[in-house]
């Protein structure tokens, strides 16, 4: 079967990452899931921002953890990528979009951070308030363990960048290797979550290896490459 296409920070090649415009476009391009990074604001709100600081993706400066949600909302998170002005995206707003479309959400908690375990506790509380199909991920094994204890029914992904162990901790549902690790290990890939896959050769590799979830910045192009590589007897 073809991998499920997960829009990495939305259709982030064509629209500013972590904006509703990026996620709207990803859905129109046929993404099966939406991926986001979350960080905790000074006043305890989860916002979709990848970096520790907002300098790269907004017209503002400073650490997310030092700013309140109201302060973040004073800045434009869209124009830096040539897009329309856009406010900081809260996780709850993205959940609303995912609910409207019946789309699975892949949420990555960032670590290390000032607020530590409070990130997962806040995320679990948000998921308790909203009926949304979610998968939670992190590069931190401790963060993945925490979310599984808090939300045993939520699937988890442990992300890997440098090394890809052969065995998973019991609280991890899916391995999450970077595409560079998939290339390095020709005997692995079945049923994993792989990031961030944009090149045609890597897309084909994910399909051939039986990757379950393929995170990409280009949902439309990725789907086209997968379709082009189908043979008549493949689904």
XYZ file of N, CA and C in Angstrom:
705
model
N 0.839 -1.193 0.000
C 0.000 0.000 0.000
C 0.880 1.250 0.000
N 0.390 2.311 -0.603
C 1.111 3.579 -0.587
C 1.158 4.150 0.830
N 2.229 4.871 1.154
C 2.269 5.534 2.462
C 1.161 6.582 2.574
N 0.724 6.842 3.795
C -0.164 7.970 4.047
C 0.679 9.246 4.000
N 0.176 10.256 3.309
C 0.917 11.500 3.124
C 0.580 12.471 4.251
N 1.602 12.862 5.003
C 1.447 13.771 6.132
C 2.080 15.113 5.757
N 1.291 16.174 5.804
C 1.773 17.508 5.421
C 2.626 18.089 6.541
N 3.916 18.178 6.300
C 4.900 18.627 7.289
C 4.803 20.139 7.471
N 4.237 20.565 8.584
C 3.949 21.987 8.868
C 3.011 22.574 7.808
N 2.172 21.715 7.230
C 1.284 22.120 6.148
C 1.974 21.942 4.808
N 1.429 22.541 3.770
C 2.100 22.560 2.460
C 3.155 23.650 2.538
N 4.236 23.357 3.261
C 5.141 24.409 3.727
C 6.152 24.870 2.691
N 6.195 24.218 1.540
C 7.003 24.760 0.453
C 6.296 25.942 -0.204
N 4.983 25.861 -0.305
C 4.221 26.872 -1.042
C 3.568 27.929 -0.157
N 3.426 27.662 1.116
C 2.797 28.602 2.029
C 3.632 28.703 3.299
N 3.519 29.786 4.057
C 4.277 29.899 5.303
C 3.933 28.764 6.264
N 4.943 28.108 6.774
C 4.725 26.963 7.660
C 3.887 27.334 8.875
N 3.124 26.336 9.354
C 2.323 26.508 10.564
C 1.326 27.666 10.464
N 0.778 27.868 9.272
C -0.323 28.829 9.121
C -1.535 28.088 8.589
N -2.715 28.639 8.837
C -3.918 27.997 8.310
C -3.871 27.919 6.793
N -3.245 28.905 6.144
C -3.125 28.865 4.685
C -2.344 27.635 4.245
N -1.283 27.296 4.967
C -0.470 26.120 4.614
C -1.262 24.833 4.811
N -2.026 24.763 5.880
C -2.799 23.550 6.142
C -4.019 23.448 5.226
N -4.653 24.561 4.939
C -5.767 24.547 3.981
C -5.296 24.026 2.626
N -4.154 24.527 2.168
C -3.636 24.079 0.885
C -3.287 22.598 0.933
N -2.684 22.142 2.017
C -2.337 20.727 2.137
C -3.581 19.843 2.020
N -4.665 20.260 2.633
C -5.895 19.481 2.548
C -6.436 19.472 1.122
N -6.359 20.614 0.451
C -6.815 20.674 -0.942
C -5.919 19.838 -1.850
N -4.682 19.651 -1.450
C -3.760 18.825 -2.223
C -3.883 17.341 -1.909
N -4.764 17.004 -0.976
C -5.024 15.601 -0.695
C -4.201 14.984 0.401
N -3.651 15.785 1.305
C -2.891 15.227 2.426
C -3.796 14.341 3.287
N -3.230 13.225 3.746
C -3.966 12.316 4.627
C -3.882 12.741 6.087
N -2.847 13.501 6.435
C -2.661 13.947 7.801
C -1.938 15.273 7.830
N -2.017 15.945 8.973
C -1.387 17.252 9.151
C -0.407 17.175 10.316
N 0.837 17.619 10.070
C 1.864 17.599 11.112
C 2.129 18.997 11.627
N 2.376 19.102 12.928
C 2.732 20.385 13.519
C 3.697 20.180 14.674
N 4.454 21.227 14.975
C 5.280 21.283 16.182
C 4.565 22.166 17.190
N 4.669 21.839 18.460
C 4.024 22.687 19.465
C 5.005 23.112 20.545
N 4.822 24.349 20.990
C 5.583 24.917 22.097
C 4.612 25.619 23.040
N 5.026 25.743 24.288
C 4.180 26.330 25.320
C 4.544 27.802 25.515
N 3.527 28.659 25.486
C 3.752 30.081 25.722
C 3.946 30.351 27.213
N 4.328 31.575 27.513
C 4.543 31.971 28.910
C 3.293 31.793 29.749
N 2.112 31.972 29.124
C 0.862 31.843 29.875
C 0.150 30.517 29.611
N 0.890 29.509 29.108
C 0.371 28.152 29.109
C -0.453 27.716 27.919
N -0.308 28.372 26.769
C -1.021 27.974 25.556
C -0.066 27.245 24.617
N -0.579 26.231 23.929
C 0.217 25.529 22.936
C 0.058 26.207 21.585
N 1.186 26.601 21.004
C 1.176 27.250 19.696
C 2.046 26.442 18.739
N 1.723 26.556 17.461
C 2.428 25.793 16.429
C 3.607 26.612 15.903
N 4.748 26.421 16.528
C 5.978 27.117 16.151
C 7.116 26.108 16.264
N 7.939 25.996 15.232
C 9.023 25.021 15.262
C 10.207 25.479 16.105
N 10.669 26.690 15.894
C 11.899 27.167 16.532
C 11.647 27.637 17.964
N 12.717 27.698 18.762
C 12.631 28.241 20.113
C 12.266 29.710 20.073
N 12.713 30.396 19.022
C 12.467 31.821 18.873
C 11.588 32.055 17.654
N 10.953 33.224 17.617
C 10.037 33.522 16.519
C 10.686 34.351 15.412
N 11.989 34.585 15.500
C 12.688 35.478 14.577
C 12.584 35.028 13.122
N 12.735 33.732 12.852
C 12.750 33.243 11.474
C 11.383 33.300 10.818
N 10.328 33.023 11.557
C 9.006 32.834 10.943
C 8.016 33.941 11.271
N 8.488 35.070 11.755
C 7.581 36.186 12.037
C 8.334 37.497 11.900
N 7.625 38.585 12.107
C 8.269 39.896 12.111
C 8.665 40.313 13.525
N 8.642 39.361 14.441
C 8.989 39.652 15.833
C 10.277 38.980 16.253
N 10.589 39.121 17.536
C 11.814 38.556 18.098
C 11.494 37.964 19.471
N 12.326 37.024 19.886
C 12.199 36.491 21.233
C 11.807 35.031 21.274
N 11.930 34.451 22.463
C 11.593 33.050 22.689
C 10.089 32.888 22.871
N 9.561 31.809 22.325
C 8.136 31.506 22.518
C 7.823 31.416 24.006
N 8.703 30.787 24.763
C 8.452 30.563 26.189
C 8.471 31.841 27.015
N 9.005 32.927 26.449
C 9.039 34.214 27.148
C 7.839 35.102 26.811
N 7.026 34.681 25.853
C 5.950 35.514 25.333
C 4.587 34.925 25.654
N 3.627 35.778 25.949
C 2.250 35.328 26.138
C 1.588 35.155 24.773
N 0.455 34.500 24.781
C -0.279 34.334 23.527
C -0.672 35.699 22.960
N -1.100 36.614 23.816
C -1.474 37.951 23.342
C -0.282 38.653 22.699
N 0.906 38.490 23.273
C 2.098 39.113 22.694
C 2.446 38.487 21.344
N 2.313 37.170 21.243
C 2.583 36.498 19.972
C 1.605 36.958 18.895
N 0.374 37.224 19.292
C -0.642 37.627 18.325
C -0.405 39.031 17.759
N 0.511 39.751 18.310
C 0.848 41.072 17.759
C 1.741 40.961 16.521
N 2.244 39.765 16.255
C 3.211 39.591 15.170
C 2.593 38.856 13.984
N 3.205 39.081 12.818
C 2.763 38.477 11.566
C 3.620 37.245 11.272
N 2.963 36.091 11.129
C 3.662 34.840 10.862
C 3.482 34.383 9.413
N 3.023 35.298 8.541
C 2.776 34.912 7.162
C 3.646 35.581 6.131
N 3.940 36.848 6.304
C 4.593 37.629 5.250
C 6.034 37.195 4.987
N 6.709 36.594 5.950
C 8.109 36.216 5.778
C 8.313 35.262 4.605
N 7.295 34.476 4.285
C 7.387 33.480 3.202
C 6.694 33.989 1.944
N 6.368 35.253 1.926
C 5.665 35.807 0.781
C 4.175 35.591 0.820
N 3.671 35.156 1.974
C 2.248 34.902 2.087
C 1.485 36.089 2.622
N 0.179 35.887 2.779
C -0.653 36.913 3.389
C -0.336 37.004 4.877
N -0.559 38.165 5.502
C -0.363 38.268 6.950
C -1.166 37.196 7.683
N -0.552 36.600 8.698
C -1.197 35.513 9.426
C -0.803 35.581 10.894
N -1.746 35.312 11.790
C -1.414 35.298 13.216
C -0.730 33.992 13.601
N -0.151 33.969 14.775
C 0.380 32.717 15.297
C -0.767 31.704 15.368
N -0.464 30.473 15.029
C -1.484 29.421 15.006
C -1.477 28.666 16.321
N -2.613 28.622 16.992
C -2.723 27.820 18.209
C -3.043 26.375 17.833
N -2.658 25.461 18.703
C -2.980 24.055 18.460
C -4.486 23.854 18.389
N -5.220 24.551 19.229
C -6.673 24.353 19.237
C -7.300 24.800 17.918
N -6.777 25.856 17.303
C -7.288 26.276 16.000
C -6.996 25.219 14.942
N -5.812 24.620 14.986
C -5.484 23.573 14.022
C -6.337 22.327 14.261
N -6.594 22.019 15.519
C -7.483 20.898 15.819
C -8.856 21.131 15.198
N -9.347 22.359 15.278
C -10.638 22.672 14.677
C -10.650 22.395 13.183
N -9.585 22.771 12.496
C -9.487 22.504 11.060
C -9.456 21.008 10.796
N -8.668 20.273 11.567
C -8.586 18.822 11.390
C -9.943 18.156 11.642
N -10.655 18.622 12.650
C -11.988 18.078 12.928
C -12.942 18.338 11.767
N -12.899 19.530 11.223
C -13.793 19.886 10.124
C -13.601 18.979 8.920
N -12.372 18.486 8.725
C -12.070 17.671 7.550
C -11.907 16.189 7.881
N -12.063 15.831 9.145
C -11.887 14.434 9.538
C -10.467 13.935 9.286
N -9.506 14.796 9.548
C -8.105 14.516 9.227
C -7.307 14.222 10.487
N -6.416 13.253 10.390
C -5.561 12.914 11.519
C -4.488 13.989 11.721
N -4.193 14.273 12.988
C -3.212 15.286 13.353
C -1.993 14.596 13.966
N -0.804 15.002 13.511
C 0.460 14.486 14.037
C 1.143 15.632 14.780
N 1.245 15.516 16.089
C 1.723 16.610 16.934
C 3.092 16.257 17.504
N 4.092 17.087 17.198
C 5.428 16.883 17.746
C 5.675 17.853 18.894
N 6.011 17.319 20.057
C 6.395 18.175 21.178
C 7.900 18.385 21.133
N 8.314 19.647 21.316
C 9.715 20.023 21.183
C 10.411 19.972 22.550
N 11.640 19.435 22.545
C 12.446 19.351 23.767
C 13.924 19.444 23.385
N 14.770 19.909 24.335
C 14.434 20.383 25.677
C 13.830 21.781 25.644
N 12.927 22.016 26.590
C 12.276 23.314 26.712
C 12.171 23.697 28.184
N 11.942 24.976 28.407
C 11.884 25.507 29.775
C 10.824 24.809 30.610
N 9.678 24.513 30.001
C 8.541 24.024 30.786
C 8.485 22.505 30.904
N 9.440 21.798 30.305
C 9.586 20.368 30.504
C 8.309 19.587 30.309
N 7.972 18.770 31.309
C 6.829 17.864 31.225
C 5.493 18.581 31.103
N 5.450 19.875 31.421
C 4.202 20.615 31.316
C 3.690 20.650 29.880
N 4.581 20.519 28.922
C 4.153 20.499 27.525
C 3.230 19.309 27.275
N 3.656 18.120 27.697
C 2.822 16.929 27.488
C 1.558 16.967 28.341
N 1.659 17.498 29.550
C 0.453 17.592 30.387
C -0.575 18.516 29.752
N -0.115 19.630 29.213
C -1.029 20.558 28.554
C -1.605 19.930 27.283
N -0.769 19.248 26.519
C -1.244 18.593 25.306
C -2.296 17.540 25.627
N -2.070 16.748 26.659
C -3.055 15.734 27.041
C -4.381 16.378 27.427
N -4.319 17.497 28.140
C -5.545 18.200 28.528
C -6.294 18.720 27.300
N -5.552 19.250 26.322
C -6.180 19.739 25.091
C -6.840 18.586 24.347
N -6.156 17.468 24.231
C -6.723 16.314 23.531
C -7.938 15.754 24.269
N -7.951 15.875 25.582
C -9.129 15.431 26.343
C -10.354 16.285 26.050
N -10.129 17.545 25.694
C -11.241 18.455 25.439
C -11.785 18.355 24.019
N -11.034 17.743 23.122
C -11.426 17.750 21.713
C -11.407 16.338 21.143
N -12.428 16.006 20.409
C -12.492 14.709 19.739
C -11.767 14.822 18.409
N -10.495 14.464 18.400
C -9.696 14.526 17.178
C -8.779 13.312 17.156
N -8.588 12.739 15.983
C -7.664 11.625 15.844
C -6.253 12.190 15.809
N -5.435 11.792 16.768
C -4.104 12.393 16.896
C -3.051 11.325 17.109
N -1.859 11.640 16.640
C -0.646 10.885 16.913
C 0.326 11.878 17.532
N 1.034 11.482 18.582
C 1.964 12.393 19.255
C 3.393 11.879 19.081
N 4.308 12.799 18.785
C 5.685 12.443 18.455
C 6.661 13.322 19.225
N 7.882 12.815 19.348
C 8.964 13.632 19.893
C 10.285 12.928 19.648
N 11.369 13.716 19.623
C 12.707 13.149 19.638
C 13.100 12.740 21.056
N 12.350 13.198 22.038
C 12.633 12.881 23.440
C 11.904 11.609 23.859
N 12.658 10.596 24.248
C 12.030 9.354 24.697
C 11.214 9.597 25.964
N 11.655 10.541 26.792
C 10.925 10.844 28.022
C 9.579 11.495 27.704
N 9.556 12.354 26.701
C 8.299 13.002 26.308
C 7.310 11.985 25.766
N 7.792 11.062 24.951
C 6.901 10.027 24.395
C 6.362 9.150 25.516
N 7.221 8.804 26.474
C 6.771 7.999 27.617
C 5.694 8.742 28.409
N 5.905 10.045 28.621
C 4.923 10.828 29.378
C 3.571 10.835 28.688
N 3.549 11.090 27.379
C 2.256 11.192 26.703
C 1.556 9.844 26.684
N 2.296 8.751 26.603
C 1.656 7.428 26.617
C 1.046 7.139 27.981
N 1.690 7.608 29.054
C 1.120 7.435 30.392
C -0.128 8.298 30.573
N -0.086 9.497 30.011
C -1.217 10.415 30.145
C -2.374 10.053 29.225
N -2.046 9.580 28.013
C -3.053 9.257 26.999
C -2.713 7.901 26.376
N -3.001 6.807 27.073
C -2.596 5.481 26.572
C -3.199 5.119 25.223
N -4.333 5.736 24.895
C -5.017 5.415 23.640
C -4.451 6.155 22.442
N -3.570 7.112 22.662
C -3.019 7.917 21.565
C -1.756 7.249 21.030
N -1.696 6.966 19.725
C -0.475 6.386 19.148
C 0.703 7.339 19.278
N 1.883 6.766 19.426
C 3.098 7.561 19.621
C 4.159 7.203 18.587
N 4.987 8.194 18.273
C 6.136 8.020 17.384
C 7.363 8.541 18.109
N 8.425 7.740 18.149
C 9.710 8.216 18.646
C 10.563 8.562 17.428
N 10.887 9.833 17.302
C 11.636 10.312 16.148
C 13.133 10.047 16.317
N 13.777 9.671 15.227
C 15.210 9.375 15.241
C 15.925 10.235 14.205
N 17.081 10.786 14.615
C 17.880 11.604 13.720
C 19.259 10.996 13.491
N 19.936 10.580 14.544
C 21.314 10.086 14.418
C 21.396 8.570 14.348
N 20.696 7.892 15.246
C 20.734 6.430 15.301
C 19.314 5.881 15.254
N 19.167 4.691 14.706
C 17.861 4.042 14.593
C 17.973 2.659 15.228
N 17.649 2.551 16.509
C 17.739 1.255 17.178
C 16.795 0.221 16.552
N 17.148 -1.030 16.686
C 16.314 -2.078 16.109
C 15.052 -2.342 16.922
N 15.104 -2.081 18.208
C 13.943 -2.348 19.057
C 13.380 -1.036 19.590
N 12.050 -1.014 19.750
C 11.365 0.166 20.259
C 11.011 -0.024 21.723
N 11.029 1.052 22.521
C 10.479 0.959 23.868
C 9.005 0.540 23.794
N 8.520 -0.104 24.822
C 7.161 -0.673 24.790
C 6.086 0.393 24.650
N 6.382 1.637 24.997
C 5.383 2.700 24.941
C 5.410 3.449 23.602
N 6.215 2.980 22.671
C 6.319 3.604 21.349
C 5.599 2.724 20.332
N 4.699 3.331 19.549
C 3.949 2.568 18.552
C 4.638 2.530 17.192
N 5.329 3.612 16.825
C 5.977 3.674 15.520
C 7.372 4.279 15.655
N 8.329 3.700 14.930
C 9.632 4.347 14.779
C 9.477 5.539 13.841
N 10.283 6.585 14.075
C 10.200 7.787 13.250
C 11.546 8.217 12.703
N 12.154 7.422 11.812
C 13.470 7.779 11.286
C 13.407 8.893 10.251
N 14.449 9.718 10.214
C 14.618 10.649 9.106
C 14.901 9.870 7.834
N 14.638 10.479 6.694
C 14.836 9.787 5.424
C 16.293 9.373 5.241
N 17.237 10.127 5.823
C 18.651 9.765 5.712
C 18.940 8.436 6.396
N 18.196 8.123 7.461
C 18.375 6.841 8.138
C 17.750 5.711 7.339
N 16.648 5.989 6.664
C 16.036 4.973 5.806
C 16.991 4.590 4.673
N 17.673 5.560 4.118
C 18.647 5.267 3.068
C 19.800 4.422 3.612
N 20.153 4.669 4.871
C 21.315 4.009 5.472
C 21.035 2.553 5.845
N 19.763 2.221 6.052
C 19.397 0.874 6.510
C 18.499 0.203 5.467
N 19.063 -0.511 4.521
C 18.277 -1.079 3.419
C 17.310 -2.180 3.837
N 17.433 -2.684 5.061
C 16.550 -3.765 5.515
C 15.410 -3.279 6.395
N 15.205 -1.967 6.500
C 14.185 -1.443 7.407
C 13.227 -0.493 6.683
N 12.131 -0.176 7.357
C 11.183 0.799 6.825
C 9.736 0.389 6.937
N 9.490 -0.898 7.087
C 8.107 -1.365 7.136
C 7.355 -0.748 8.311
N 6.259 -0.044 8.006
C 5.371 0.447 9.042
C 5.867 1.635 9.834
N 6.843 2.394 9.329
C 7.407 3.494 10.113
C 6.851 4.839 9.642
N 7.129 5.867 10.438
C 6.879 7.263 10.088
C 8.215 7.853 9.654
N 8.295 8.385 8.436
C 9.566 8.911 7.932
C 9.433 10.377 7.560
N 10.427 11.151 7.903
C 10.469 12.599 7.668
C 11.807 12.956 7.025
N 11.974 14.102 6.442
C 11.002 14.876 5.692
C 11.293 14.550 4.236
N 10.341 14.015 3.517
C 10.561 13.343 2.238
C 10.030 14.210 1.110
N 10.936 14.755 0.301
C 10.538 15.648 -0.789
C 11.061 15.231 -2.161
N 12.156 14.483 -2.201
C 12.767 14.126 -3.473
C 12.099 12.882 -4.081
N 11.923 12.854 -5.405
C 11.261 11.708 -6.049
C 11.887 10.363 -5.694
N 13.212 10.281 -5.649
C 13.865 9.010 -5.323
C 13.542 8.572 -3.897
N 13.457 9.521 -2.987
C 13.135 9.189 -1.601
C 11.668 8.787 -1.454
N 10.799 9.422 -2.218
C 9.376 9.049 -2.204
C 9.224 7.606 -2.666
N 9.902 7.244 -3.738
C 9.855 5.876 -4.243
C 10.443 4.901 -3.225
N 11.511 5.309 -2.557
C 12.132 4.464 -1.544
C 11.146 4.164 -0.417
N 10.426 5.191 0.032
C 9.448 4.994 1.106
C 8.364 4.010 0.685
N 7.889 4.131 -0.535
C 6.878 3.204 -1.026
C 7.428 1.781 -1.084
N 8.630 1.626 -1.604
C 9.215 0.296 -1.756
C 9.480 -0.373 -0.416
N 9.785 0.430 0.604
C 10.105 -0.127 1.923
C 8.875 -0.376 2.787
N 7.711 0.062 2.347
C 6.507 -0.147 3.153
C 6.334 0.855 4.271
N 6.853 2.086 4.068
C 6.669 3.145 5.062
C 5.177 3.408 5.260
N 4.768 3.566 6.512
C 3.343 3.786 6.834
C 2.946 5.253 6.662
N 3.758 6.161 7.214
C 3.463 7.593 7.163
C 4.664 8.318 6.564
N 4.416 9.130 5.552
C 5.470 9.866 4.853
C 5.228 11.350 5.069
N 6.109 12.008 5.799
C 5.974 13.444 6.060
C 6.687 14.215 4.966
N 5.986 15.162 4.352
C 6.531 15.905 3.224
C 6.097 17.358 3.274
N 6.929 18.230 2.701
C 6.577 19.643 2.562
C 5.711 19.884 1.328
N 5.610 18.858 0.456
C 4.935 19.006 -0.834
C 3.892 17.902 -1.024
N 2.751 17.972 -0.376
C 1.774 16.884 -0.489
C 1.332 16.592 -1.921
N 1.083 17.623 -2.699
C 0.589 17.414 -4.060
C 1.624 16.703 -4.921
N 2.861 17.198 -4.928
C 3.906 16.586 -5.731
C 4.200 15.164 -5.256
N 4.163 14.951 -3.948
C 4.425 13.620 -3.411
C 3.358 12.636 -3.879
N 2.109 13.037 -3.830
C 1.037 12.155 -4.304
C 1.198 11.856 -5.792
N 1.580 12.851 -6.567
C 1.785 12.638 -8.007
C 2.914 11.642 -8.265
N 4.008 11.748 -7.510
C 5.118 10.814 -7.688
C 4.716 9.399 -7.282
N 3.948 9.273 -6.214
C 3.496 7.946 -5.806
C 2.601 7.336 -6.878
N 1.697 8.135 -7.428
C 0.792 7.635 -8.465
C 1.564 7.245 -9.722
N 2.582 8.018 -10.050
C 3.356 7.742 -11.265
C 4.148 6.456 -11.155
N 4.479 6.075 -9.924
C 5.280 4.863 -9.705
C 4.454 3.607 -9.509
N 3.113 3.754 -9.569
C 2.269 2.578 -9.421
C 2.385 1.684 -10.646
N 2.405 0.394 -10.390
C 2.289 -0.574 -11.476
C 0.858 -1.082 -11.500
N 0.398 -1.687 -12.618
C -1.014 -2.064 -12.745
C -1.547 -2.955 -11.631
N -0.698 -3.789 -11.032
C -1.185 -4.705 -10.005
C -1.024 -4.146 -8.587
N -0.596 -2.882 -8.445
C -0.433 -2.279 -7.120
C -1.660 -1.436 -6.781
N -2.027 -1.365 -5.485
C -3.207 -0.578 -5.081
C -2.926 0.908 -5.194
